[in-house]
XYZ file of N, CA and C in Angstrom:
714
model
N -68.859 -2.648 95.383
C -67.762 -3.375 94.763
C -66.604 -2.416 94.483
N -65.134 -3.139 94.855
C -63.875 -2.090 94.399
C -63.729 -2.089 92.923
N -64.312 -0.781 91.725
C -63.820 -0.284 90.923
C -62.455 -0.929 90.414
N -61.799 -0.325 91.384
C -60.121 -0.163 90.945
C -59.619 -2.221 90.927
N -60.255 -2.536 92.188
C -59.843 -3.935 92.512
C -60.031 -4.922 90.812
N -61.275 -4.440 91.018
C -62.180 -5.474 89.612
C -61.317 -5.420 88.382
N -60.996 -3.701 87.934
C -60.036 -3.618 86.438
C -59.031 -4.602 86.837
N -57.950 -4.204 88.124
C -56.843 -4.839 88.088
C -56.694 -6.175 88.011
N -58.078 -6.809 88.485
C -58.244 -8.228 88.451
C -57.982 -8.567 86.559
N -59.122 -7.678 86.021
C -59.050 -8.260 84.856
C -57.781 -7.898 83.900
N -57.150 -7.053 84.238
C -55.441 -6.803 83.703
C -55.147 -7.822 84.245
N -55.125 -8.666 85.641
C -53.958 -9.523 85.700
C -54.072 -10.837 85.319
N -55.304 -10.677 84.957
C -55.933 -12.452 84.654
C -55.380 -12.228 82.965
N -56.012 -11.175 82.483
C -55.409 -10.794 80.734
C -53.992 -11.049 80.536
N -52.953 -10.754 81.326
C -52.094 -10.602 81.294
C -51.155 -11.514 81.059
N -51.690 -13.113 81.699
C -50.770 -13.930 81.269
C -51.126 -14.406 79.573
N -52.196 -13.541 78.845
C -51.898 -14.030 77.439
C -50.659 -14.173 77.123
N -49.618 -13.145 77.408
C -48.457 -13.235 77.034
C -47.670 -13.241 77.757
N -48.014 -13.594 79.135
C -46.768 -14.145 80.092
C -46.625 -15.628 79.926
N -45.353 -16.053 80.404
C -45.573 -17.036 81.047
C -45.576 -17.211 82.753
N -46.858 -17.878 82.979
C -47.306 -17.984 84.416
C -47.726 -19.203 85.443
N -47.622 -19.125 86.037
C -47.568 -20.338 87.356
C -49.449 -20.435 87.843
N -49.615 -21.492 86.766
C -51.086 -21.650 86.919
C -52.225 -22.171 87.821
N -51.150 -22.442 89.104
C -51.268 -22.522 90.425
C -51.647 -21.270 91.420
N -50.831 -20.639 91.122
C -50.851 -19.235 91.840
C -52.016 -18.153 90.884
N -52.141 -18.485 89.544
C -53.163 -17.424 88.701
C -54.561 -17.868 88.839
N -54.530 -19.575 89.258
C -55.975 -20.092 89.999
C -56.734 -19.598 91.273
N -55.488 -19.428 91.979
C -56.024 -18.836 93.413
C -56.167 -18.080 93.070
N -55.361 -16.914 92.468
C -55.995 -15.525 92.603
C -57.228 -15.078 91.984
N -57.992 -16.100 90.867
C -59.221 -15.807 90.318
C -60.296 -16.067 91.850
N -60.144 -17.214 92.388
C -60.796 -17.827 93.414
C -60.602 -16.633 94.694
N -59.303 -15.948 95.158
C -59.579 -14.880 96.013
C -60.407 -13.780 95.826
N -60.047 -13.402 94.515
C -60.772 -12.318 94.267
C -61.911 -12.548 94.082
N -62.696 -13.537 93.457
C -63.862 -13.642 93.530
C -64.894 -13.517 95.624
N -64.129 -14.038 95.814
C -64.508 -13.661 97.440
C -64.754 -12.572 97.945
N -63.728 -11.736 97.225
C -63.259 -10.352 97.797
C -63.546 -9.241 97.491
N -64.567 -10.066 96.051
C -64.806 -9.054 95.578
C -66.774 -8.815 95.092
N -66.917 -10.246 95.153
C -68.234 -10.751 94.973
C -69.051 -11.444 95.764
N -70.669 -11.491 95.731
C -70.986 -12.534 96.617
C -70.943 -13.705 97.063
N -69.538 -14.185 97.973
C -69.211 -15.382 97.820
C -68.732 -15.279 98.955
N -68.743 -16.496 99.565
C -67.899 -16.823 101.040
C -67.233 -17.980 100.750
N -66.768 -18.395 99.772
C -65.800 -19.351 99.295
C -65.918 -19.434 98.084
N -65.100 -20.042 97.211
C -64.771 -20.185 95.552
C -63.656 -21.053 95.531
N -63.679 -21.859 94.631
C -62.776 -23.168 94.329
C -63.140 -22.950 92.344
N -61.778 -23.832 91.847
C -61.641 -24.285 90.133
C -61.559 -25.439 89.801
N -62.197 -26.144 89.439
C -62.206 -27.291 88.699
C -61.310 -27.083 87.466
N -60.613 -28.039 87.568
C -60.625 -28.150 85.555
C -60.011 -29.862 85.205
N -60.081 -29.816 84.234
C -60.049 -31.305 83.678
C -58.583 -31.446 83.264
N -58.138 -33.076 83.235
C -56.721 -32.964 83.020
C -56.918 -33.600 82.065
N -55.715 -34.408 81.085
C -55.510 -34.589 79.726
C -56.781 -35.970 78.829
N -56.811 -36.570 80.336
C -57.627 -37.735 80.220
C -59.200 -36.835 80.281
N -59.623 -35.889 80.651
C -61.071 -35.194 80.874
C -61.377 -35.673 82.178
N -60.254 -36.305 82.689
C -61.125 -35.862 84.472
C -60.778 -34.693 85.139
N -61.633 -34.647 86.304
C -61.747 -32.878 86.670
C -60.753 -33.337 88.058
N -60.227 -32.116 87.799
C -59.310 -32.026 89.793
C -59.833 -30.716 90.385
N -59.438 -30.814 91.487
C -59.476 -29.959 91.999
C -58.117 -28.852 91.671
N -58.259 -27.452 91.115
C -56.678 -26.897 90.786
C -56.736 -25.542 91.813
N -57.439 -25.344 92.338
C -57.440 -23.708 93.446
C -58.978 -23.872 94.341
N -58.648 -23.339 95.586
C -59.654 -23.011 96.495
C -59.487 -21.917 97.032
N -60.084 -20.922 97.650
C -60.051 -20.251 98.279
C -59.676 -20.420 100.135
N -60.131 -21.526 100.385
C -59.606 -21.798 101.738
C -59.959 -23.188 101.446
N -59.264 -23.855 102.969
C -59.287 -25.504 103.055
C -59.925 -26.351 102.796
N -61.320 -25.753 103.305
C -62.667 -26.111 103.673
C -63.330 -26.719 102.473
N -62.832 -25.580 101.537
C -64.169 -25.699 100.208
C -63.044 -26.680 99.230
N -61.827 -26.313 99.868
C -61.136 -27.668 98.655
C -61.570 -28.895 99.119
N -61.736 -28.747 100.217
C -61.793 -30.527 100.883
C -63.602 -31.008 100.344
N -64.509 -29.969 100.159
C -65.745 -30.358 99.960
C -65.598 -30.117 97.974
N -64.785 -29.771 97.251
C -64.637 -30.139 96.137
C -64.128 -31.658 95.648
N -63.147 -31.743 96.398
C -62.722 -33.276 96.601
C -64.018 -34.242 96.646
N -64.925 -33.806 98.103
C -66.031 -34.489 98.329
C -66.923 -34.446 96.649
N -67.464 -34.006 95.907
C -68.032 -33.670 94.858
C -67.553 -34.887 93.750
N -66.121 -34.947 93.988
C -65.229 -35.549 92.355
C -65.646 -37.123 92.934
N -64.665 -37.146 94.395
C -65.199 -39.029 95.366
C -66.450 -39.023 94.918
N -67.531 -37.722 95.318
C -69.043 -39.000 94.929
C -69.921 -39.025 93.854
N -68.833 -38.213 92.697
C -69.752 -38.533 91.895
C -70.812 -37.490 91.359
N -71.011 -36.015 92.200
C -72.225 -35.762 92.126
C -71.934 -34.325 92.894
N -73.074 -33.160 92.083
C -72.884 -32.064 92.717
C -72.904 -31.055 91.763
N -73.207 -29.511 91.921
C -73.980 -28.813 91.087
C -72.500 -28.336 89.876
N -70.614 -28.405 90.366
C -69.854 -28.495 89.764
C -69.954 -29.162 88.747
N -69.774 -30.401 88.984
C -69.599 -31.110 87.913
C -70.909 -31.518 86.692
N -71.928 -31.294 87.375
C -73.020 -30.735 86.011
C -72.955 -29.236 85.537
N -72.638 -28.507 86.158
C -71.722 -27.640 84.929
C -70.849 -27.742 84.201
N -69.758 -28.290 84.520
C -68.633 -29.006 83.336
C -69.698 -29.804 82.365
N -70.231 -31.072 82.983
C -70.530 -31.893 81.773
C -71.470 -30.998 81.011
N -72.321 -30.260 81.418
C -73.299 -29.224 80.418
C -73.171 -28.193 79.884
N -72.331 -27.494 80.348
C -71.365 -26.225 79.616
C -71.886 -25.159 79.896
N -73.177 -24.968 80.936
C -74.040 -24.613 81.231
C -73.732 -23.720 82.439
N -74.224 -22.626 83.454
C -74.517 -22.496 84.834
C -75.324 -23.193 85.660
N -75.241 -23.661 86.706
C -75.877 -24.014 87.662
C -76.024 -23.092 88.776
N -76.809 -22.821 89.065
C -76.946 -21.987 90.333
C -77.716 -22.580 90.768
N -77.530 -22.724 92.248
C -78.738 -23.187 93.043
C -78.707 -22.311 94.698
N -80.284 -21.331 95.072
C -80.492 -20.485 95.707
C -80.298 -21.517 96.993
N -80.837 -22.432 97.292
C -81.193 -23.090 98.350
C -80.754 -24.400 98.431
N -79.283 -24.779 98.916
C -79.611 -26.286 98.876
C -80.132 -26.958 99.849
N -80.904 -26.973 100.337
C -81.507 -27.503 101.312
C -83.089 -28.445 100.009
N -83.427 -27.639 99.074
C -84.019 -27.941 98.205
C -83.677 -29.084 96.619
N -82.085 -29.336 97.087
C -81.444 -29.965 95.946
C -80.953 -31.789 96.766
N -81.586 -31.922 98.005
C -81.439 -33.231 98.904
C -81.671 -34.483 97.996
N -82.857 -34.404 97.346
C -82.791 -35.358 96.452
C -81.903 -35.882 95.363
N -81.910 -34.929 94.873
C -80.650 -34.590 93.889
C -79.271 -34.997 94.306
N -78.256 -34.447 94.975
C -77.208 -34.982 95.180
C -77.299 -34.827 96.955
N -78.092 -35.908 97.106
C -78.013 -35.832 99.031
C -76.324 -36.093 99.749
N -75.763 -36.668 98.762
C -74.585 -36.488 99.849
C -73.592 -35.199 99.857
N -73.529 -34.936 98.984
C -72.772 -33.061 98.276
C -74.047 -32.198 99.696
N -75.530 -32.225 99.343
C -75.779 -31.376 100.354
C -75.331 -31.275 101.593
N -75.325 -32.920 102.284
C -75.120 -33.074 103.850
C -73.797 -32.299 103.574
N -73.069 -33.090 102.783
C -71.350 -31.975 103.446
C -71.297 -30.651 103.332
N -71.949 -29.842 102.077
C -72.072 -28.208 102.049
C -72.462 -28.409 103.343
N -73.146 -28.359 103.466
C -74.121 -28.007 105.117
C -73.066 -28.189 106.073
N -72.416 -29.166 106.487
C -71.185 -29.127 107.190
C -70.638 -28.299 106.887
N -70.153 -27.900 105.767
C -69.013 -26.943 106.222
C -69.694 -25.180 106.347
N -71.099 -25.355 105.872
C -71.399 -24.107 106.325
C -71.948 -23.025 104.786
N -72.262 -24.184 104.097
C -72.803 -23.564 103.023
C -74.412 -23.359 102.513
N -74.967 -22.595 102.251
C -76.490 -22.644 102.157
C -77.017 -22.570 100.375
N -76.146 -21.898 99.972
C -75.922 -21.851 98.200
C -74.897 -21.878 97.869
N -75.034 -22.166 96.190
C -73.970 -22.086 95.314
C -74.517 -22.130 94.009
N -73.115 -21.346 93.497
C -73.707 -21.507 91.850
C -72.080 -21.603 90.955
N -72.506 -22.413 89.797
C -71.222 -22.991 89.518
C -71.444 -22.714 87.753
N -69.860 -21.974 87.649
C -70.113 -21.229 86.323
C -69.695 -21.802 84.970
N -69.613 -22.472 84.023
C -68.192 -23.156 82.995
C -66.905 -21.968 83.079
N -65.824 -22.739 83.072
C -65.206 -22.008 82.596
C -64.698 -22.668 80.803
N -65.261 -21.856 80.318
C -65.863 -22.595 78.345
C -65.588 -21.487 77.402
N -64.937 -22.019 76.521
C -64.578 -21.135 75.238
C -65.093 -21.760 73.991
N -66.381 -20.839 73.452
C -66.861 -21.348 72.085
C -68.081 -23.077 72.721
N -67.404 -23.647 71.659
C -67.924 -25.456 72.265
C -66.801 -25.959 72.933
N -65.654 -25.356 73.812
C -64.812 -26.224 75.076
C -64.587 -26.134 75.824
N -65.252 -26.353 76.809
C -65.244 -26.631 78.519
C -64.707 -27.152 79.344
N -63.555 -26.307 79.744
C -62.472 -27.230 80.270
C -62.415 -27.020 82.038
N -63.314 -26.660 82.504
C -63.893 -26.691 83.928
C -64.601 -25.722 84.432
N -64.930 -25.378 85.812
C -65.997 -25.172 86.380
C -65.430 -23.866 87.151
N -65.836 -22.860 87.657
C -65.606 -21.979 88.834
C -66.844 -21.957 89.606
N -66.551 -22.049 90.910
C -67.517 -22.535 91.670
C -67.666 -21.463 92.638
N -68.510 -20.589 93.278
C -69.351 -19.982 94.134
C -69.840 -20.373 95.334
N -69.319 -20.514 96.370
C -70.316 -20.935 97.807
C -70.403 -19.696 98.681
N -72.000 -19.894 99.026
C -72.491 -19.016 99.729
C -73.199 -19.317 100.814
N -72.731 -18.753 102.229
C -73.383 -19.291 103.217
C -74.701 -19.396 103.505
N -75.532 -18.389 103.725
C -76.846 -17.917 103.988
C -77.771 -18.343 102.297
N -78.659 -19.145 102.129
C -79.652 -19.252 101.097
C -79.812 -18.054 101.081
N -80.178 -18.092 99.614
C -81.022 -16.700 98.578
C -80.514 -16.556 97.442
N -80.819 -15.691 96.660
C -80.597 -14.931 95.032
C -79.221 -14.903 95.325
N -78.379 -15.176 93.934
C -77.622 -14.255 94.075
C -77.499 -13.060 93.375
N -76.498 -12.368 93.519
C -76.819 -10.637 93.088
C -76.065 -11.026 91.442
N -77.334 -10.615 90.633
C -77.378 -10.922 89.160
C -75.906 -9.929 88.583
N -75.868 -8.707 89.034
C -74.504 -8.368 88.432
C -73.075 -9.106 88.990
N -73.146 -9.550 90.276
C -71.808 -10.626 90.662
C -71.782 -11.699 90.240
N -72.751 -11.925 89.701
C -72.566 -13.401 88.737
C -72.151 -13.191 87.496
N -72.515 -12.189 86.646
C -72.516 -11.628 85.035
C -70.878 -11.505 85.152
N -70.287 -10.524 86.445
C -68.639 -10.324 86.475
C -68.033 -12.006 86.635
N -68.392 -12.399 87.808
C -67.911 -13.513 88.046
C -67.820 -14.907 86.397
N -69.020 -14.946 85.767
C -68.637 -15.656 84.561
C -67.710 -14.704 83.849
N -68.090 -13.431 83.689
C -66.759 -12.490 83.156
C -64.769 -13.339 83.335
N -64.715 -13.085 84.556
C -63.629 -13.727 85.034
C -63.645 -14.915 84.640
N -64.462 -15.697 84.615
C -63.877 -16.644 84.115
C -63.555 -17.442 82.869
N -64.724 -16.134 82.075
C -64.401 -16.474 80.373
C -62.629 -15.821 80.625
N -62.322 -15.022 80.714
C -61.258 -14.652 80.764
C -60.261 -15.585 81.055
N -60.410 -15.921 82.052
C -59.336 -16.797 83.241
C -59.392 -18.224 81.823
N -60.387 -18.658 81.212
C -60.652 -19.351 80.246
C -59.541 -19.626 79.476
N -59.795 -17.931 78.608
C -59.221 -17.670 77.108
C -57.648 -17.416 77.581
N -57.209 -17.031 78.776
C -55.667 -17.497 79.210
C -55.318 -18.847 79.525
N -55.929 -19.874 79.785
C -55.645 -20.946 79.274
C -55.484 -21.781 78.386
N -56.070 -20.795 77.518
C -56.510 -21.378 76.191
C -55.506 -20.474 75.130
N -54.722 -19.830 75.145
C -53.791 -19.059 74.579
C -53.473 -19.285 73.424
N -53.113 -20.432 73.570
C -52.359 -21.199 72.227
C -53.366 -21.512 70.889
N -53.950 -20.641 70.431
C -55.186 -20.570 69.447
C -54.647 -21.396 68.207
N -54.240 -22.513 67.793
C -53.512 -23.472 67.152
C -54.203 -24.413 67.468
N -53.987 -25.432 66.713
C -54.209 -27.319 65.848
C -53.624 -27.489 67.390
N -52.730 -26.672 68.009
C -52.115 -27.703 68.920
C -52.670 -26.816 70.222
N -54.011 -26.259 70.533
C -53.892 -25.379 72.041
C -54.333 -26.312 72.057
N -54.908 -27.577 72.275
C -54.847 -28.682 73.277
C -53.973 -29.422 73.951
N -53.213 -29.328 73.175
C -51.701 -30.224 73.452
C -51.221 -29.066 74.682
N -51.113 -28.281 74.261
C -50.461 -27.128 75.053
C -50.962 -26.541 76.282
N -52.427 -26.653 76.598
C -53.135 -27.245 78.118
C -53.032 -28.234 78.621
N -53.258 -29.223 77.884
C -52.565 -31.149 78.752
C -51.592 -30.334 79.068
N -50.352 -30.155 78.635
C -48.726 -30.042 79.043
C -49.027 -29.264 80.477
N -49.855 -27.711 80.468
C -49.964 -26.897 81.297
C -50.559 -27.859 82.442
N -51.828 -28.332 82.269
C -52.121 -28.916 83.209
C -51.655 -29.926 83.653
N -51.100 -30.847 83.278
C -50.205 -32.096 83.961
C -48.865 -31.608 84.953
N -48.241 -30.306 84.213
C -47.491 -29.726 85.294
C -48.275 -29.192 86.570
N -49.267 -28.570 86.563
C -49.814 -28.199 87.551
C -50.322 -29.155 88.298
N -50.373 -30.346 88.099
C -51.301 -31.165 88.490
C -49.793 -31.430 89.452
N -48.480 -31.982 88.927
C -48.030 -32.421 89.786
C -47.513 -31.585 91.024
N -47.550 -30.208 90.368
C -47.323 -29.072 91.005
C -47.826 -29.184 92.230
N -49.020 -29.034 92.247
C -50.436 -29.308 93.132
C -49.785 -30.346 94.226
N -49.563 -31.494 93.732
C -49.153 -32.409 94.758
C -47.528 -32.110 95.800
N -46.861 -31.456 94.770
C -45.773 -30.751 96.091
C -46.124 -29.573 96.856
N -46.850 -28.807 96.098
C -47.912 -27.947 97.357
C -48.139 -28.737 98.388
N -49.127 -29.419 98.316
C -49.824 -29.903 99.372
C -48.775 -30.883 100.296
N -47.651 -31.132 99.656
C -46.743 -32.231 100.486
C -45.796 -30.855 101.275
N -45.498 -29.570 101.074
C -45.449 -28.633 101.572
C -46.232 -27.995 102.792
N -47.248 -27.785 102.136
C -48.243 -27.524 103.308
C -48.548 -27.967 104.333
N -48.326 -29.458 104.481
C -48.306 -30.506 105.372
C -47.187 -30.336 106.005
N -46.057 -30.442 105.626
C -44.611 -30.263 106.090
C -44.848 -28.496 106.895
N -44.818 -27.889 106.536
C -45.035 -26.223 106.971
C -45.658 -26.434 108.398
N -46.895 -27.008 107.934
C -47.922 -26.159 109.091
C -47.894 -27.332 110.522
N -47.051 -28.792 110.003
C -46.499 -29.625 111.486
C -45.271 -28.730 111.693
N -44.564 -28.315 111.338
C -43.426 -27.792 111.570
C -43.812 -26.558 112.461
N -44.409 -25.221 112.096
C -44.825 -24.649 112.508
C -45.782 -24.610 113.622
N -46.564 -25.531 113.422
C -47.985 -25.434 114.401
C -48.981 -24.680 113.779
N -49.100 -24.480 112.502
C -50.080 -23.119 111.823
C -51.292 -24.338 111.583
N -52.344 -23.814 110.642
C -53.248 -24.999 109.548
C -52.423 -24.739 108.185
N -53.400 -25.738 107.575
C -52.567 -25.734 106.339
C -52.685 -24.174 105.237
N -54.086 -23.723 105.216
C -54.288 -22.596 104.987
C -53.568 -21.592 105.358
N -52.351 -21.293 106.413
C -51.872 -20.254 106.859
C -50.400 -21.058 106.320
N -50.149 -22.349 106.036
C -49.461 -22.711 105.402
C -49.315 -22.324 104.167
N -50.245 -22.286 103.488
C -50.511 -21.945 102.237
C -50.181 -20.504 101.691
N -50.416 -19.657 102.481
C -50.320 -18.036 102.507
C -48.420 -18.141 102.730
N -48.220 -18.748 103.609
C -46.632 -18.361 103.991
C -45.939 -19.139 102.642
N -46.205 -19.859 101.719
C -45.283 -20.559 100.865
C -45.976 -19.666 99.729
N -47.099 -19.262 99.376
C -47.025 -17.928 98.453
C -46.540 -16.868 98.586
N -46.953 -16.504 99.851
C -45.959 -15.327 99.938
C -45.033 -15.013 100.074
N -43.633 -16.213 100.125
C -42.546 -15.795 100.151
C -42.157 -16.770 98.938
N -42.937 -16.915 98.018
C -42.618 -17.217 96.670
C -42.752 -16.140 95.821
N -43.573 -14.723 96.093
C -44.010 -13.846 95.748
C -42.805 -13.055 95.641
N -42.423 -12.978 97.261
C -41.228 -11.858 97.416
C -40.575 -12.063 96.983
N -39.972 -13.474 96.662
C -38.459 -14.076 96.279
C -38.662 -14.089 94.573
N -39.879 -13.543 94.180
C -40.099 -13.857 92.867
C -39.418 -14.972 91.879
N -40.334 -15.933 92.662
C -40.059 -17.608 92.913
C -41.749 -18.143 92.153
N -41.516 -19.154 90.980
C -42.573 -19.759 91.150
C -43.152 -20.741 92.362
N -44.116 -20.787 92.354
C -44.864 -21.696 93.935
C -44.489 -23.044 93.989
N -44.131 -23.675 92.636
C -43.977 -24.796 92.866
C -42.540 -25.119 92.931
N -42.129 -24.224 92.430
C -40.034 -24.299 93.215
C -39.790 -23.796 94.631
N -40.494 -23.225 95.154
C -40.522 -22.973 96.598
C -40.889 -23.906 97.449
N -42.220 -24.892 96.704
C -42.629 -26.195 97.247
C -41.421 -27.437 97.399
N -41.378 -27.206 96.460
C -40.162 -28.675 95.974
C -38.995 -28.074 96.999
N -38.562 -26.945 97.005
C -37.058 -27.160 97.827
C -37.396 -27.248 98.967
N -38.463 -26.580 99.501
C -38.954 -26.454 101.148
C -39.024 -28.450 101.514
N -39.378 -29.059 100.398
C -39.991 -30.426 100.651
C -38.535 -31.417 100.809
N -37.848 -30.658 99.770
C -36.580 -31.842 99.502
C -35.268 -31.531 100.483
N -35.962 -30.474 101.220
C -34.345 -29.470 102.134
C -33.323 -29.240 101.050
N -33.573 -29.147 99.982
C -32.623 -28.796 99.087
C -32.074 -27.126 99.088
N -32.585 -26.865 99.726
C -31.876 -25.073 99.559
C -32.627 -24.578 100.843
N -31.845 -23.574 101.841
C -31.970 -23.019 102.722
C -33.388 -22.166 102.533
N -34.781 -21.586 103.251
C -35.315 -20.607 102.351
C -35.785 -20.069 103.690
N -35.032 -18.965 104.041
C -34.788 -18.332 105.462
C -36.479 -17.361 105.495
N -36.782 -17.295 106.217
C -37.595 -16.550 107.149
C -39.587 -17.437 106.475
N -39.298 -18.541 105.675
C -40.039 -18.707 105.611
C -41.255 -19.834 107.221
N -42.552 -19.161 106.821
C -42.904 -19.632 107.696
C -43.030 -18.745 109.608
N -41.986 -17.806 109.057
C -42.118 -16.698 110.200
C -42.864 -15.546 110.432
């Protein structure tokens, strides 16, 4: 494991205690790094919006957002009994969990998953979603990448949770309802990008962060103008 990678992770996840930050772009980067840094061949975030239903808010690639989606449609899947239990779920083998949520297995299996384990992301008694783990090949997973990985995400947590007040609830609805709609000009972006281009949406995805990055642009004002042709935004996409 990268030493140096792991601190900086946890400086930058710490960091928006007192930033203000684009909780779009601070989702993915818990979900990359967990890849990149742990045993994982995909990672996605759940979290719940004002009403307590869960969305989907970051994936690591296409694949595992589209089989998180699958999870919320049916109802069922080792995510969302971690949210409702506050609990971990890990499961070594799903090939062994068929009974259990047979339709979540058939699609892992499609897209190429053999485990997973799904962490709260929970402060005290409040659980305001899930970080999720997919792993191709069944087996253990490695007990210290899990101990970091809930690490990150108590963290990634207690920066959402900032507002230690009568009102840090109020003040996550707000966060999350922006992101939520956020989310939806992403993806009306991404779509737009990657017909335009000829890319997938995933390489879509990389080109509208990363030149939201350079332009030190939040993601979702880069979304919205790319969507509305409202402002020229030269070399994106190249």
């Amino acid at each position: 494991m990268d030493q140096q990678l792991l601190a900086k992770t946890f400086v930058e996840l710490a960091d928006n205690l007192v930033a203000d930050f684009d909780l779009i772009d601070f989702l993915r980067l818990l979900t990359d790094r967990c890849v990149s840094m742990l045993d994982a061949s995909a990672a996605g975030v759940l979290l719940a919006d004002r009403d307590g239903k869960l969305r989907v808010m970051a994936a690591s690639d296409e694949q595992v957002r589209l089989l998180e989606l699958f999870q919320l449609q049916n109802d069922e899947g080792p995510c969302l009994q971690c949210f409702h239990t506050g609990v971990p779920v890990i499961i070594h083998d799903l090939t062994r969990e068929v009974e259990r949520w047979p339709r979540f297995v058939t699609a892992a299996h499609r897209c190429g998953f053999g485990a997973v384990q799904a962490l709260p992301m929970r402060l005290r008694d409040e659980t305001v979603g899930a970080l999720n783990l997919f792993r191709a090949a069944p087996g253990p997973f490695e007990p210290t990448a899990t101990l970091i990985a809930q690490a990150l995400a108590d963290v990634a947590t207690i920066s959402l949770l900032q507002q230690r007040t009568a009102q840090r609830s109020t003040v996550l609805n707000e966060q999350l309802h922006t992101a939520l709609n956020s989310r939806v000009l992403i993806e009306q972006a991404k779509g737009k990008l990657a017909e335009r281009q000829g890319i997938d949406m995933e390489q879509a995805f990389s080109a509208l962060r990363g030149y939201a990055r350079a332009h030190n642009r939040r993601l979702a004002d880069v979304a919205r103008a790319f969507v509305d042709d409202s402002e020229p935004l030269a070399g994106l996409g190249a």
